Amino acid sequence: MAIANTYSPNAPTGKTNTGSAVSNREDLSAELTILAPEDTPLLTLCPKIKASGTFYEWTVDSLSAPVTTGISEGSDVTAFTNQFQKRGRLGNYVQIHRDDFLVSGLQQAVTSVGPANVAQAEAKSMRQLKRNIEATIASDNEMSVENGAGTPYQTRGLGKWLQTAAQAVNPVPTDYRTPGGSIKTSLTETDFNALIGSIFNVNGEMNSLTLIAGSAVRRAVSGFTRTSGAQGNTYQVTQDSTTKKITLSVELYDTDFGVIKVMNANPACQATGTGYVINPKYLGYASLIPMGSTRLENQGGGERGFVDATGALVCRHPGAHGKITGIA
């Protein structure tokens, strides 16, 4: 005896044959899920600044070494010091970020999950643009200037700001580069404490730094003090047993030179083996054109447009930050 089936074997879509399957309703949820990391911790940490040109600049200065020798009574001042001889000028080019969208007239008219209309396309482009800026800040990109022949404006990323060697374009003066002690390619607890101590030696501030850690760096920090030396000593965690939970993650790391807040980097924007120890006081993002949306003429294909933003990363003093790279 024939049975009323929920499928139609001779029609892949189940809609061209006759029979019971053609009247089955689709069970399509109205909920839309986007599986992608969206946090932008570096961009969020950066104080926002207003730029007025394509090359944003700032000056840096330092104090002379302390003098402990005395002055003879009655001696005249015969030599004079230029107090501004160590001043330097740093700068970074802005970068244009853009993300476009297009929705056909039919798609705009159809009732869809999500929904999938021009307003949602515009909103999604904005979310993607923020991630583009985050990835640019976390990159090793070098700055470049528009030449009208295929080379666009590009802003220098943190990876290129935080290095001991001179940069290829507009190099940071030697006195203001990141010390070698503030850059680590391995990450034991001793390494990490040495990095924080190196940052302290530059600015002498007991400030609250923030580590934006890729997943491999985060795992390394969470493992600190669980074992010690060749003896394999372990530390003990005392917690309320009623919670039936053991906490092994590290959110705050207390050092001799201040408390370090540990935050996860966006894995889509920053390498898993990279971490940046940031002092927000010496960081910023200079916006020349704030994020906005522009709708373009519908030429028959549907509603279209783009969102864009233009800005530059501001690293006020490369020596105030630290970098961790190459952690597996």
CSV table of C-alpha atoms in Angstrom, one decimal:
chain,number,residue,atom,x,y,z
A,1,MET,CA,0.0,0.0,0.0
A,2,ALA,CA,1.3,3.5,-0.9
A,3,ILE,CA,2.3,5.6,2.0
A,4,ALA,CA,2.2,9.4,2.3
A,5,ASN,CA,5.9,10.3,2.5
A,6,THR,CA,7.6,13.4,3.9
A,7,TYR,CA,10.0,13.4,0.9
A,8,SER,CA,9.9,13.1,-2.9
A,9,PRO,CA,12.7,10.9,-4.2
A,10,ASN,CA,12.4,12.0,-7.8
A,11,ALA,CA,12.7,15.7,-7.1
A,12,PRO,CA,15.6,17.1,-5.1
A,13,THR,CA,13.6,20.1,-4.1
A,14,GLY,CA,10.5,18.1,-3.1
A,15,LYS,CA,8.4,20.7,-4.9
A,16,THR,CA,7.9,19.6,-8.5
A,17,ASN,CA,6.3,16.2,-7.9
A,18,THR,CA,2.7,15.7,-6.8
A,19,GLY,CA,2.1,14.1,-3.4
A,20,SER,CA,2.0,14.9,0.3
A,21,ALA,CA,5.5,16.4,0.5
A,22,VAL,CA,4.6,19.5,-1.6
A,23,SER,CA,2.3,20.7,1.2
A,24,ASN,CA,4.8,20.5,4.0
A,25,ARG,CA,5.7,23.8,5.6
A,26,GLU,CA,9.4,24.8,6.1
A,27,ASP,CA,10.5,25.1,9.7
A,28,LEU,CA,12.9,28.1,9.3
A,29,SER,CA,13.7,29.9,12.5
A,30,ALA,CA,13.4,33.6,12.6
A,31,GLU,CA,16.6,33.8,14.6
A,32,LEU,CA,19.8,34.7,12.7
A,33,THR,CA,23.1,33.5,14.1
A,34,ILE,CA,26.4,35.1,13.1
A,35,LEU,CA,29.3,32.9,14.3
A,36,ALA,CA,32.3,35.3,14.3
A,37,PRO,CA,34.2,37.2,17.0
A,38,GLU,CA,33.2,40.8,17.1
A,39,ASP,CA,35.0,42.3,20.1
A,40,THR,CA,37.5,45.1,19.4
A,41,PRO,CA,39.5,45.5,22.7
A,42,LEU,CA,42.4,47.5,21.1
A,43,LEU,CA,40.1,50.0,19.4
A,44,THR,CA,38.0,50.3,22.6
A,45,LEU,CA,41.1,51.0,24.7
A,46,CYS,CA,42.3,53.8,22.4
A,47,PRO,CA,41.3,57.3,23.5
A,48,LYS,CA,39.6,59.0,20.5
A,49,ILE,CA,41.2,62.0,19.0
A,50,LYS,CA,40.1,64.4,16.2
A,51,ALA,CA,42.5,64.6,13.3
A,52,SER,CA,42.5,67.4,10.7
A,53,GLY,CA,45.0,66.1,8.2
A,54,THR,CA,46.2,62.9,6.5
A,55,PHE,CA,49.3,62.8,8.6
A,56,TYR,CA,48.7,63.1,12.4
A,57,GLU,CA,51.8,64.2,14.4
A,58,TRP,CA,52.7,64.6,18.0
A,59,THR,CA,55.9,65.5,19.9
A,60,VAL,CA,57.9,63.6,22.5
A,61,ASP,CA,60.5,64.6,25.0
A,62,SER,CA,62.5,63.1,27.9
A,63,LEU,CA,64.3,64.3,31.0
A,64,SER,CA,68.0,64.2,31.4
A,65,ALA,CA,69.7,61.7,33.7
A,66,PRO,CA,69.7,62.7,37.4
A,67,VAL,CA,72.9,64.5,38.6
A,68,THR,CA,74.2,63.7,42.1
A,69,THR,CA,77.4,65.9,42.1
A,70,GLY,CA,77.4,69.1,44.1
A,71,ILE,CA,78.1,72.7,43.0
A,72,SER,CA,81.0,74.7,44.5
A,73,GLU,CA,79.9,77.8,46.5
A,74,GLY,CA,80.3,81.0,44.5
A,75,SER,CA,80.8,79.3,41.2
A,76,ASP,CA,79.4,80.9,38.1
A,77,VAL,CA,77.2,79.3,35.5
A,78,THR,CA,79.4,79.1,32.4
A,79,ALA,CA,77.7,76.4,30.4
A,80,PHE,CA,74.1,76.2,29.4
A,81,THR,CA,71.9,73.3,28.3
A,82,ASN,CA,69.5,73.3,25.4
A,83,GLN,CA,66.5,71.8,27.2
A,84,PHE,CA,64.7,70.9,24.0
A,85,GLN,CA,67.6,69.0,22.2
A,86,LYS,CA,66.0,65.6,22.7
A,87,ARG,CA,62.5,66.5,21.4
A,88,GLY,CA,61.3,64.3,18.7
A,89,ARG,CA,58.3,64.4,16.3
A,90,LEU,CA,56.3,61.2,15.7
A,91,GLY,CA,53.5,60.8,13.2
A,92,ASN,CA,51.2,58.3,11.4
A,93,TYR,CA,49.2,58.4,8.2
A,94,VAL,CA,45.5,57.8,8.3
A,95,GLN,CA,44.0,54.9,6.5
A,96,ILE,CA,40.6,54.7,4.7
A,97,HIS,CA,38.5,51.7,5.7
A,98,ARG,CA,35.4,50.8,3.6
A,99,ASP,CA,32.8,48.0,3.4
A,100,ASP,CA,30.1,48.0,0.7
A,101,PHE,CA,26.7,46.4,0.5
A,102,LEU,CA,24.0,45.7,-2.2
A,103,VAL,CA,20.5,44.3,-1.8
A,104,SER,CA,18.3,43.6,-4.8
A,105,GLY,CA,14.8,45.1,-5.2
A,106,LEU,CA,13.2,41.6,-4.9
A,107,GLN,CA,15.2,40.7,-1.8
A,108,GLN,CA,14.2,44.0,-0.2
A,109,ALA,CA,10.6,43.3,-0.9
A,110,VAL,CA,10.6,39.7,0.3
A,111,THR,CA,9.9,38.9,4.0
A,112,SER,CA,13.0,37.1,5.2
A,113,VAL,CA,14.7,35.8,8.3
A,114,GLY,CA,17.1,38.2,9.9
A,115,PRO,CA,15.8,40.2,8.0
A,116,ALA,CA,17.9,40.3,4.8
A,117,ASN,CA,17.2,43.9,3.8
A,118,VAL,CA,19.3,47.0,3.1
A,119,ALA,CA,19.2,48.2,6.7
A,120,GLN,CA,20.6,44.9,8.0
A,121,ALA,CA,23.2,44.9,5.2
A,122,GLU,CA,24.3,48.4,6.3
A,123,ALA,CA,24.4,47.4,9.9
A,124,LYS,CA,26.5,44.3,9.1
A,125,SER,CA,29.0,46.4,7.1
A,126,MET,CA,29.5,48.6,10.1
A,127,ARG,CA,30.3,45.7,12.3
A,128,GLN,CA,32.7,44.3,9.8
A,129,LEU,CA,34.4,47.8,9.4
A,130,LYS,CA,35.1,47.9,13.2
A,131,ARG,CA,36.9,44.5,12.9
A,132,ASN,CA,38.9,45.8,10.0
A,133,ILE,CA,40.1,48.7,12.1
A,134,GLU,CA,40.9,46.4,15.0
A,135,ALA,CA,43.0,44.1,12.7
A,136,THR,CA,44.8,47.1,11.3
A,137,ILE,CA,45.7,48.4,14.8
A,138,ALA,CA,47.0,44.9,15.8
A,139,SER,CA,49.0,44.4,12.5
A,140,ASP,CA,52.6,44.7,11.6
A,141,ASN,CA,51.7,47.1,8.7
A,142,GLU,CA,54.0,49.9,7.9
A,143,MET,CA,52.7,53.4,7.1
A,144,SER,CA,52.4,54.6,3.5
A,145,VAL,CA,51.3,57.7,1.7
A,146,GLU,CA,48.9,57.8,-1.2
A,147,ASN,CA,50.9,58.1,-4.5
A,148,GLY,CA,48.1,58.0,-7.0
A,149,ALA,CA,49.5,54.9,-8.6
A,150,GLY,CA,48.1,52.1,-6.5
A,151,THR,CA,49.6,52.7,-3.1
A,152,PRO,CA,47.0,54.0,-0.7
A,153,TYR,CA,47.3,55.7,2.7
A,154,GLN,CA,48.1,53.1,5.3
A,155,THR,CA,48.5,53.6,9.0
A,156,ARG,CA,51.3,51.9,11.0
A,157,GLY,CA,50.2,49.1,13.2
A,158,LEU,CA,51.2,48.4,16.8
A,159,GLY,CA,53.5,45.5,15.7
A,160,LYS,CA,55.6,48.0,13.7
A,161,TRP,CA,55.5,50.8,16.3
A,162,LEU,CA,56.8,48.4,19.0
A,163,GLN,CA,60.2,47.4,17.8
A,164,THR,CA,63.8,48.2,18.8
A,165,ALA,CA,65.0,48.6,15.2
A,166,ALA,CA,64.3,51.7,13.1
A,167,GLN,CA,61.1,51.7,11.1
A,168,ALA,CA,61.5,51.8,7.3
A,169,VAL,CA,59.4,55.0,6.9
A,170,ASN,CA,59.6,57.9,9.3
A,171,PRO,CA,61.6,56.0,11.9
A,172,VAL,CA,61.1,56.6,15.6
A,173,PRO,CA,64.2,58.3,17.1
A,174,THR,CA,66.4,55.9,19.1
A,175,ASP,CA,65.6,57.4,22.5
A,176,TYR,CA,61.8,56.6,22.0
A,177,ARG,CA,61.9,53.1,20.6
A,178,THR,CA,60.6,50.1,22.5
A,179,PRO,CA,63.5,48.6,24.6
A,180,GLY,CA,64.5,45.1,23.8
A,181,GLY,CA,63.5,44.1,27.3
A,182,SER,CA,59.9,45.1,26.6
A,183,ILE,CA,59.6,42.6,23.6
A,184,LYS,CA,59.5,38.9,24.3
A,185,THR,CA,59.5,35.9,22.0
A,186,SER,CA,59.0,33.4,24.9
A,187,LEU,CA,56.7,33.7,27.8
A,188,THR,CA,57.7,32.2,31.1
A,189,GLU,CA,56.6,33.9,34.3
A,190,THR,CA,60.1,35.3,34.6
A,191,ASP,CA,59.9,36.7,31.0
A,192,PHE,CA,56.6,38.4,31.7
A,193,ASN,CA,57.7,40.0,34.9
A,194,ALA,CA,60.9,41.2,33.1
A,195,LEU,CA,58.8,42.8,30.4
A,196,ILE,CA,56.7,44.7,32.9
A,197,GLY,CA,59.8,45.8,34.7
A,198,SER,CA,61.3,47.0,31.4
A,199,ILE,CA,58.1,49.2,30.8
A,200,PHE,CA,58.4,50.5,34.4
A,201,ASN,CA,62.1,51.5,33.8
A,202,VAL,CA,61.0,53.7,30.9
A,203,ASN,CA,58.2,55.7,32.5
A,204,GLY,CA,58.6,54.9,36.2
A,205,GLU,CA,54.8,54.7,36.6
A,206,MET,CA,52.9,52.2,38.7
A,207,ASN,CA,50.1,52.1,36.3
A,208,SER,CA,47.4,49.6,35.4
A,209,LEU,CA,48.5,48.1,32.2
A,210,THR,CA,46.3,45.9,30.0
A,211,LEU,CA,47.5,42.8,28.1
A,212,ILE,CA,45.5,42.2,24.9
A,213,ALA,CA,46.4,38.5,24.6
A,214,GLY,CA,46.0,36.1,21.7
A,215,SER,CA,44.7,32.7,22.7
A,216,ALA,CA,48.2,31.1,23.0
A,217,VAL,CA,49.5,34.0,25.1
A,218,ARG,CA,46.4,33.9,27.3
A,219,ARG,CA,47.0,30.2,28.0
A,220,ALA,CA,50.6,30.8,28.9
A,221,VAL,CA,49.6,33.6,31.4
A,222,SER,CA,46.9,31.4,32.9
A,223,GLY,CA,49.6,28.7,33.6
A,224,PHE,CA,51.9,31.0,35.5
A,225,THR,CA,52.8,29.8,39.1
A,226,ARG,CA,51.1,26.5,38.6
A,227,THR,CA,54.5,24.8,38.4
A,228,SER,CA,57.8,26.1,39.7
A,229,GLY,CA,61.3,24.9,38.7
A,230,ALA,CA,62.5,21.3,38.1
A,231,GLN,CA,60.7,20.1,41.3
A,232,GLY,CA,57.3,20.7,39.7
A,233,ASN,CA,55.9,22.5,42.7
A,234,THR,CA,52.3,23.5,42.3
A,235,TYR,CA,50.4,26.3,43.9
A,236,GLN,CA,47.2,25.7,45.9
A,237,VAL,CA,43.9,27.5,45.2
A,238,THR,CA,41.6,28.0,48.2
A,239,GLN,CA,37.9,28.4,47.2
A,240,ASP,CA,34.5,28.0,48.6
A,241,SER,CA,33.8,24.3,48.1
A,242,THR,CA,30.0,24.9,47.8
A,243,THR,CA,30.5,26.4,44.3
A,244,LYS,CA,32.0,23.1,43.0
A,245,LYS,CA,34.1,25.1,40.7
A,246,ILE,CA,37.9,25.6,40.3
A,247,THR,CA,39.0,28.9,38.8
A,248,LEU,CA,42.2,28.6,36.8
A,249,SER,CA,41.9,31.7,34.5
A,250,VAL,CA,43.8,34.9,35.2
A,251,GLU,CA,42.0,38.1,34.9
A,252,LEU,CA,44.3,40.3,36.9
A,253,TYR,CA,48.0,39.7,37.3
A,254,ASP,CA,49.6,41.5,40.2
A,255,THR,CA,53.3,42.4,39.7
A,256,ASP,CA,55.9,44.4,41.6
A,257,PHE,CA,55.3,47.2,39.0
A,258,GLY,CA,51.5,47.3,39.0
A,259,VAL,CA,48.4,45.3,38.2
A,260,ILE,CA,48.0,43.9,34.7
A,261,LYS,CA,44.5,43.4,33.4
A,262,VAL,CA,44.3,40.4,31.0
A,263,MET,CA,41.8,40.6,28.1
A,264,ASN,CA,41.3,38.2,25.2
A,265,ALA,CA,42.2,39.5,21.8
A,266,ASN,CA,39.8,39.1,18.9
A,267,PRO,CA,41.2,35.9,17.2
A,268,ALA,CA,40.1,37.1,13.8
A,269,CYS,CA,42.1,40.4,14.2
A,270,GLN,CA,45.2,39.4,16.2
A,271,ALA,CA,47.5,36.4,15.9
A,272,THR,CA,47.0,33.8,18.6
A,273,GLY,CA,50.7,33.9,19.6
A,274,THR,CA,50.8,37.7,19.9
A,275,GLY,CA,50.1,39.9,22.9
A,276,TYR,CA,50.3,43.7,23.4
A,277,VAL,CA,50.9,45.2,26.9
A,278,ILE,CA,49.2,48.5,26.6
A,279,ASN,CA,49.1,51.7,28.6
A,280,PRO,CA,46.1,53.5,27.2
A,281,LYS,CA,47.5,56.8,28.4
A,282,TYR,CA,50.1,56.6,25.6
A,283,LEU,CA,47.8,55.3,22.9
A,284,GLY,CA,45.0,56.8,20.8
A,285,TYR,CA,43.0,56.7,17.6
A,286,ALA,CA,42.9,59.9,15.5
A,287,SER,CA,39.7,60.0,13.5
A,288,LEU,CA,39.7,62.2,10.3
A,289,ILE,CA,36.4,60.9,9.0
A,290,PRO,CA,34.1,59.2,11.6
A,291,MET,CA,32.3,56.0,10.7
A,292,GLY,CA,29.3,56.8,8.5
A,293,SER,CA,27.1,55.3,5.8
A,294,THR,CA,26.6,56.6,2.3
A,295,ARG,CA,23.7,55.4,0.1
A,296,LEU,CA,24.4,55.3,-3.6
A,297,GLU,CA,22.0,55.6,-6.6
A,298,ASN,CA,19.9,52.6,-7.3
A,299,GLN,CA,20.7,51.9,-11.0
A,300,GLY,CA,18.2,49.0,-11.3
A,301,GLY,CA,20.1,46.3,-9.4
A,302,GLY,CA,18.9,47.4,-6.0
A,303,GLU,CA,19.7,49.5,-3.0
A,304,ARG,CA,23.4,49.9,-2.5
A,305,GLY,CA,26.0,51.9,-0.6
A,306,PHE,CA,29.0,51.7,1.7
A,307,VAL,CA,30.2,52.5,5.2
A,308,ASP,CA,33.6,54.0,5.7
A,309,ALA,CA,35.9,55.6,8.3
A,310,THR,CA,39.3,57.2,8.1
A,311,GLY,CA,41.8,57.4,11.0
A,312,ALA,CA,45.3,56.8,12.3
A,313,LEU,CA,46.8,54.8,15.2
A,314,VAL,CA,48.5,57.1,17.6
A,315,CYS,CA,51.3,55.5,19.6
A,316,ARG,CA,52.4,58.5,21.8
A,317,HIS,CA,55.5,56.7,23.2
A,318,PRO,CA,56.5,53.3,21.9
A,319,GLY,CA,58.5,52.7,25.1
A,320,ALA,CA,55.4,52.8,27.2
A,321,HIS,CA,54.1,49.5,25.8
A,322,GLY,CA,55.3,45.9,25.4
A,323,LYS,CA,55.0,43.2,22.8
A,324,ILE,CA,54.9,39.4,23.0
A,325,THR,CA,55.3,37.4,19.7
A,326,GLY,CA,55.7,33.9,18.5
A,327,ILE,CA,54.1,32.0,21.3
A,328,ALA,CA,52.9,28.6,20.3
